[in-house]
PDB file of C-alpha atoms in Angstrom:
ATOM      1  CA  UNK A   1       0.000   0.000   0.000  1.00 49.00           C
ATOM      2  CA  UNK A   2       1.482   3.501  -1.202  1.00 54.00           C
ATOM      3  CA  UNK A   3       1.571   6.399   1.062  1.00 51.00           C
ATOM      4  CA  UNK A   4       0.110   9.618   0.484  1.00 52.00           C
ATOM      5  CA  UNK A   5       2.873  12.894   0.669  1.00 52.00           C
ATOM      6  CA  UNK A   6       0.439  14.136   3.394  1.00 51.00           C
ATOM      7  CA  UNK A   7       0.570  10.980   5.252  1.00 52.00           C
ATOM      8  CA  UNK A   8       4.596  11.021   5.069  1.00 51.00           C
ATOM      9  CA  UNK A   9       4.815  14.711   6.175  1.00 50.00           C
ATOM     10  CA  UNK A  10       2.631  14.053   9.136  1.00 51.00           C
ATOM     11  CA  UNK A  11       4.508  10.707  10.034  1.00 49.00           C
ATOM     12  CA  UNK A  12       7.693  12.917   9.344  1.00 45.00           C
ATOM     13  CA  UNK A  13       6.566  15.598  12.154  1.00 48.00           C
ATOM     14  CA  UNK A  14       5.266  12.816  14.822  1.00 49.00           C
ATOM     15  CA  UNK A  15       8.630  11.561  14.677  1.00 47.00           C
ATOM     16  CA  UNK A  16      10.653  14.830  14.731  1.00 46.00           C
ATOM     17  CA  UNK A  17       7.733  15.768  17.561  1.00 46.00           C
ATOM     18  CA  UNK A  18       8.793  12.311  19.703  1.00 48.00           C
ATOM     19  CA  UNK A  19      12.241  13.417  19.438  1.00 48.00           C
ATOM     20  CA  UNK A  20      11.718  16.581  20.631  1.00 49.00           C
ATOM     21  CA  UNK A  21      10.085  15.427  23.476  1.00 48.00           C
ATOM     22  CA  UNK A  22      12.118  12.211  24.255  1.00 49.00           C
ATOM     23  CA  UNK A  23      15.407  14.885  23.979  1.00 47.00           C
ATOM     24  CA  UNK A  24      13.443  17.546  26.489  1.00 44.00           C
ATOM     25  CA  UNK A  25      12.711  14.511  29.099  1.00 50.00           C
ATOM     26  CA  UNK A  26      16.388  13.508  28.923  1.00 56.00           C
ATOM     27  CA  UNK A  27      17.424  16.940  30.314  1.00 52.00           C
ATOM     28  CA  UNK A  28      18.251  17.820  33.629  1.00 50.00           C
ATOM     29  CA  UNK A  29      15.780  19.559  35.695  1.00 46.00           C
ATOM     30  CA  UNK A  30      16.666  23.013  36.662  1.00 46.00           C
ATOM     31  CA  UNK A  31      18.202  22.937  39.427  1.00 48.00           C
ATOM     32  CA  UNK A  32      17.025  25.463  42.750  1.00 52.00           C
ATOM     33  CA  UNK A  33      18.626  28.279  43.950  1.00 65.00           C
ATOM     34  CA  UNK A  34      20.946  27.730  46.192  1.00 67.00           C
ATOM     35  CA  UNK A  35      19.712  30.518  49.065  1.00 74.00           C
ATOM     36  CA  UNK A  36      21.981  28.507  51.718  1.00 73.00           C
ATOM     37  CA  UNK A  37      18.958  27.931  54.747  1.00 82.00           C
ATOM     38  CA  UNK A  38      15.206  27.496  54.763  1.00 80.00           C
ATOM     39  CA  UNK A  39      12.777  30.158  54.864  1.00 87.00           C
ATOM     40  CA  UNK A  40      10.430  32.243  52.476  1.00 93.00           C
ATOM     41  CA  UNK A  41      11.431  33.158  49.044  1.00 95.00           C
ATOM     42  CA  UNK A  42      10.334  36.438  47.640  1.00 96.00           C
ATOM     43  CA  UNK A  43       7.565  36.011  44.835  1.00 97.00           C
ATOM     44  CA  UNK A  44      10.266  36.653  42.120  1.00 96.00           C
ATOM     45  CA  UNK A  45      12.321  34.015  43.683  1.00 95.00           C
ATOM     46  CA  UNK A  46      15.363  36.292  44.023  1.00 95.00           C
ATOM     47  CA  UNK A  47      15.803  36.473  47.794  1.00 96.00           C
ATOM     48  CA  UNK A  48      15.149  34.308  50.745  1.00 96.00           C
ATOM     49  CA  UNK A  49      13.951  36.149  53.847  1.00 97.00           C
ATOM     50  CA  UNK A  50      15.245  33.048  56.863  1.00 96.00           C
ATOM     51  CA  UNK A  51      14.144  33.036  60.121  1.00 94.00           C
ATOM     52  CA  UNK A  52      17.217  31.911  62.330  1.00 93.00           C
ATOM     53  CA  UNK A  53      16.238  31.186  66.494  1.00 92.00           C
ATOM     54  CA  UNK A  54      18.982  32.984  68.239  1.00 92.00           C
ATOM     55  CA  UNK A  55      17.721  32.536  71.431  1.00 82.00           C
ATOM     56  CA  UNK A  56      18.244  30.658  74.495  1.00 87.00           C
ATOM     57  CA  UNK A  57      15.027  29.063  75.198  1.00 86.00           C
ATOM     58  CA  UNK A  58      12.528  27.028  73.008  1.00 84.00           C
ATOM     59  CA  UNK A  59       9.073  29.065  71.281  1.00 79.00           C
ATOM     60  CA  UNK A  60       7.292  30.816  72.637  1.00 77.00           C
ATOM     61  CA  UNK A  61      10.486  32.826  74.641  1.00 81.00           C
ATOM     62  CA  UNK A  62      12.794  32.242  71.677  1.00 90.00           C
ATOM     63  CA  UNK A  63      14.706  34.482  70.092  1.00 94.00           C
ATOM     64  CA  UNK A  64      15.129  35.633  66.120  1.00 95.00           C
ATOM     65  CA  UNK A  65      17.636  36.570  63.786  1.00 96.00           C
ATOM     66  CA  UNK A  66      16.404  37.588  59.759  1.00 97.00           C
ATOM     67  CA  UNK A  67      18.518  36.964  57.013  1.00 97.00           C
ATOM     68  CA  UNK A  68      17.898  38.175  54.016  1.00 97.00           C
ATOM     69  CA  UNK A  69      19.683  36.148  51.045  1.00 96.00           C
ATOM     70  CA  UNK A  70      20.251  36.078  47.533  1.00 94.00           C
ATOM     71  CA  UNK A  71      19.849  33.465  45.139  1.00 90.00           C
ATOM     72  CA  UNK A  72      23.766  32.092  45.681  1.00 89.00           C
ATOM     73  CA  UNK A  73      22.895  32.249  49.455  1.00 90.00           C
ATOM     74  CA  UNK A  74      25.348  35.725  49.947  1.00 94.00           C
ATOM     75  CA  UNK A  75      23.531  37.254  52.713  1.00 96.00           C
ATOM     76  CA  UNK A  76      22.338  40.426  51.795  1.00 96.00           C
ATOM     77  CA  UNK A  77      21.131  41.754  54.948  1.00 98.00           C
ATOM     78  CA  UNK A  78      20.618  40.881  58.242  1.00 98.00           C
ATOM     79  CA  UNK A  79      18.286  42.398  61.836  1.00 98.00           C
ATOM     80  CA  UNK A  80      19.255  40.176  65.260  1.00 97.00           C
ATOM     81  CA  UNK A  81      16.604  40.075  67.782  1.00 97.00           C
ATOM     82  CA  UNK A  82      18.744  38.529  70.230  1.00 95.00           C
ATOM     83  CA  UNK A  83      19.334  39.445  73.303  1.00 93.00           C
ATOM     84  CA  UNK A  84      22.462  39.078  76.090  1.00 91.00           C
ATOM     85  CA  UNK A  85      20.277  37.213  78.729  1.00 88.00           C
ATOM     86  CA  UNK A  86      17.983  35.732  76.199  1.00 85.00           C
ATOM     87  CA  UNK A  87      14.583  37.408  77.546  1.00 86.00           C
ATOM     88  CA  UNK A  88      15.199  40.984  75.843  1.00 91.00           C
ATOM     89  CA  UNK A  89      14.708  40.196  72.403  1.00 93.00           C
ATOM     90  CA  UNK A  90      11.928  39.250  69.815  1.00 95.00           C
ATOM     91  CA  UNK A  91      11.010  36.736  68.024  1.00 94.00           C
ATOM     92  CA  UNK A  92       9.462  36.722  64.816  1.00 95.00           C
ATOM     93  CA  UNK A  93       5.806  35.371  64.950  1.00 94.00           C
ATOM     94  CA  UNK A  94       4.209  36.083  61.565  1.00 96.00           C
ATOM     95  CA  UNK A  95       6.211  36.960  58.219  1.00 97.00           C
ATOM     96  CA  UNK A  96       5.343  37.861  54.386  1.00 98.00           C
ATOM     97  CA  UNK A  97       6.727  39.229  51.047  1.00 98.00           C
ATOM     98  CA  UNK A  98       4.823  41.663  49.327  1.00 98.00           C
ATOM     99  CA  UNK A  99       3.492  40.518  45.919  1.00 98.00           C
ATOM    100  CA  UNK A 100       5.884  43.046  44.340  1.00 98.00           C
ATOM    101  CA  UNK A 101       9.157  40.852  45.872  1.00 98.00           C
ATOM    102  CA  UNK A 102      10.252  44.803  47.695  1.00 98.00           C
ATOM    103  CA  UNK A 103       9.650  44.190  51.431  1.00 98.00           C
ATOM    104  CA  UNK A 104       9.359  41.455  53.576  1.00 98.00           C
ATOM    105  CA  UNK A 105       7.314  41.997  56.353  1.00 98.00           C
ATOM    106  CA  UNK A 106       7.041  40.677  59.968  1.00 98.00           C
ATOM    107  CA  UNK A 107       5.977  40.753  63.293  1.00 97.00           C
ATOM    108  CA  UNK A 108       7.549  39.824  66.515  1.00 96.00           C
ATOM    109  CA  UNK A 109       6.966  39.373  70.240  1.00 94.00           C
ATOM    110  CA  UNK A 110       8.852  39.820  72.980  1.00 92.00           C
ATOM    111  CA  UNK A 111      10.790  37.286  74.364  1.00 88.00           C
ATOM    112  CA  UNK A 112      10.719  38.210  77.915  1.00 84.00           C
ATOM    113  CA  UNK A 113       6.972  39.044  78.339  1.00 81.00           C
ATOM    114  CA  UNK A 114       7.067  42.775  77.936  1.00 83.00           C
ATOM    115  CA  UNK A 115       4.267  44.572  76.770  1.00 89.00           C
ATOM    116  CA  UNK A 116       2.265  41.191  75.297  1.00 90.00           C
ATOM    117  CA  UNK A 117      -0.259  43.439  73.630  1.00 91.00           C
ATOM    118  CA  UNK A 118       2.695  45.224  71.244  1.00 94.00           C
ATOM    119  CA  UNK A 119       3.589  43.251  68.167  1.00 96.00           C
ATOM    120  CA  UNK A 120       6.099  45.132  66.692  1.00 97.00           C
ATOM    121  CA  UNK A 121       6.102  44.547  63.100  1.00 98.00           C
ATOM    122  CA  UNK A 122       9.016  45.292  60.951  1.00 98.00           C
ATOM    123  CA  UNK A 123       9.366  45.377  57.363  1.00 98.00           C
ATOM    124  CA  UNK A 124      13.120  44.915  55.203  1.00 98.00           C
ATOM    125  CA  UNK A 125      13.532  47.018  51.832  1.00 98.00           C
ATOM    126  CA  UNK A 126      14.427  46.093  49.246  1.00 98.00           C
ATOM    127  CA  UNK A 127      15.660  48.699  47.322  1.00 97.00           C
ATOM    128  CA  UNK A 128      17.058  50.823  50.556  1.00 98.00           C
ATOM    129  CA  UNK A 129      18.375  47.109  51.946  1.00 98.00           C
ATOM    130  CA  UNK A 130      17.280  48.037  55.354  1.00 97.00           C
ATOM    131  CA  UNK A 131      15.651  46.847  57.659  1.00 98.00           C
ATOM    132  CA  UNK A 132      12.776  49.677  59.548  1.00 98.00           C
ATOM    133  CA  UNK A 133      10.436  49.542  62.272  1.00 98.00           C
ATOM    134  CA  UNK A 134       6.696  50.113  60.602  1.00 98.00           C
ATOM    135  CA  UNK A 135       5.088  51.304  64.107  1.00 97.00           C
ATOM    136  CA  UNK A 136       7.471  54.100  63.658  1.00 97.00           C
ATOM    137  CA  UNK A 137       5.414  55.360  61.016  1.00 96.00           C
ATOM    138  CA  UNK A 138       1.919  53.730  61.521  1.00 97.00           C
ATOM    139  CA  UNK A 139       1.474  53.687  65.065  1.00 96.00           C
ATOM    140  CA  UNK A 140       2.048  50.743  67.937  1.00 97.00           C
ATOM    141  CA  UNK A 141       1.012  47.806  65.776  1.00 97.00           C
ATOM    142  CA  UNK A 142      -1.224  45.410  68.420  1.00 97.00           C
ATOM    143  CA  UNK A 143      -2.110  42.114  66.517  1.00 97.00           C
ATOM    144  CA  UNK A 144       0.323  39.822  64.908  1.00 96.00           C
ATOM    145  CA  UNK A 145      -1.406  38.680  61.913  1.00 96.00           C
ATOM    146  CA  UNK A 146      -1.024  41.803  59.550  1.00 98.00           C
ATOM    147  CA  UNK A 147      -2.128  41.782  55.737  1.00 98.00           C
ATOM    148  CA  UNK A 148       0.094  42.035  52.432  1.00 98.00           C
ATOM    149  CA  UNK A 149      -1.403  43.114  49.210  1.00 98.00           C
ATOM    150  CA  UNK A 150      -0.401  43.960  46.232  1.00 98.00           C
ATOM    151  CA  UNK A 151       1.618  45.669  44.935  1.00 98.00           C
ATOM    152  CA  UNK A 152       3.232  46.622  48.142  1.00 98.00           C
ATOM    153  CA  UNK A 153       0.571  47.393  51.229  1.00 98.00           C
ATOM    154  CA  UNK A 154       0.736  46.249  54.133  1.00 98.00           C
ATOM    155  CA  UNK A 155      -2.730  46.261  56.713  1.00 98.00           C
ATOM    156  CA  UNK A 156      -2.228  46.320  60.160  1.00 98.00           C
ATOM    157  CA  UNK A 157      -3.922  46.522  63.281  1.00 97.00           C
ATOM    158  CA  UNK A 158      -3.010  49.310  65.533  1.00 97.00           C
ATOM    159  CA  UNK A 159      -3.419  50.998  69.248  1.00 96.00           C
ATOM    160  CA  UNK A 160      -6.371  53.098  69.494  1.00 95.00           C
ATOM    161  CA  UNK A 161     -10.427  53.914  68.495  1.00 92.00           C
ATOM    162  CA  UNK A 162     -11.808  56.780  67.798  1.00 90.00           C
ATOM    163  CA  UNK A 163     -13.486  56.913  70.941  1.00 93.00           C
ATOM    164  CA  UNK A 164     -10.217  55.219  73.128  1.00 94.00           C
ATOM    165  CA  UNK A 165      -7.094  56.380  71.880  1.00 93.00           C
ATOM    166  CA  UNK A 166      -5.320  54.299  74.273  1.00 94.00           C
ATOM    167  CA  UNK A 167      -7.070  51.116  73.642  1.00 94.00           C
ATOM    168  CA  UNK A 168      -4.953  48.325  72.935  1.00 95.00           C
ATOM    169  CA  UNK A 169      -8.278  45.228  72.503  1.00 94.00           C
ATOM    170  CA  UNK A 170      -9.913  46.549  69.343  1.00 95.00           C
ATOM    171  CA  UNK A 171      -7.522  49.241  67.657  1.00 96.00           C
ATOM    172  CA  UNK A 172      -8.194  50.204  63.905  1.00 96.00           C
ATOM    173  CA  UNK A 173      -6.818  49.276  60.879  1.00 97.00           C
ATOM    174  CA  UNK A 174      -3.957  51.040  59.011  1.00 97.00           C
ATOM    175  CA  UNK A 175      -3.433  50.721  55.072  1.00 98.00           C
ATOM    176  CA  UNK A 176       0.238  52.115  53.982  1.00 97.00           C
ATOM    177  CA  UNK A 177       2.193  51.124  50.770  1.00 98.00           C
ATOM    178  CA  UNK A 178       5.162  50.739  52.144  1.00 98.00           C
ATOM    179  CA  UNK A 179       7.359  52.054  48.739  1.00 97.00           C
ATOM    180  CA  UNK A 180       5.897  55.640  50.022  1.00 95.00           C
ATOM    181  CA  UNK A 181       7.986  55.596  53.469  1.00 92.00           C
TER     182      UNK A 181
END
């Protein structure tokens, strides 16, 4: 039985199409970035915000350390929560990237006790490659659990109502995108 041309060029791509495939399975899969510790990589995958316990006592009275690194594990920058006595620090208790990969966010306790309503919540830059305090500029920040969205606010709960400015329970929410401090 005689083939037609059209039947030959299509059996002519399948094949060329198996061995295109069969070649792409015999490749290596990419291999990760080497960041050097565990933790959690910016959206972009281009840094690696770890949490390190520095402290001297198991969770909940632990102590933190963040490291930021890049994808070849170099630490790029680095904030230590630790303290001499291990019950003056802070440990980090809830973290995030922005969707934007320019700030990692986090909040911490205290090690020692101190003021358990007070969460201060910190956030690194990545374009100033510093680390700031975000209560500096938003207020004292009172739950842990703040909000990231995109491209680059941050929600968090801080001290005061309208009717209580001192009230550390309820508080109100405040909305800053963080590229504009």
């Amino acid at each position: 039985m005689q083939k037609s041309r059209a039947n030959e060029n299509d059996d002519f791509r399948n094949s060329t199409h198996r061995c295109d495939h069969a070649r792409f399975l015999r490749q290596p899969p990419p291999q990760p970035a080497n960041f050097g510790c565990s933790g959690t990589d910016s959206p972009d995958h281009q840094l690696r915000a770890c949490i390190v316990e520095v402290g001297k006592f198991p969770p909940p009275l632990n102590e933190s350390r963040v490291d930021i690194r890049d994808t070849s594990g170099k630490l790029v920058a680095s904030r230590n929560f630790g303290s001499p006595k291990g019950d003056q620090g802070r440990s980090v208790v809830h973290s995030a990237w922005t969707p934007d990969s320019s700030f990692f966010v986090f909040s911490t306790q205290s090690s020692g006790g101190h003021s358990p309503w007070h969460w201060n919540t910190y956030f690194y830059s990545r374009k100033k490659n510093k680390f700031a305090l975000l209560d500096d500029t938003i207020g004292p920040v009172i739950k842990p659990n703040f909000k990231v969205k995109a491209p680059d606010i941050v929600e968090a709960t801080v001290q005061g109502t309208a009717s209580d400015p001192s009230d550390i329970q309820t508080g109100h929410v405040v909305t800053r995108h963080l590229g504009s401090l």
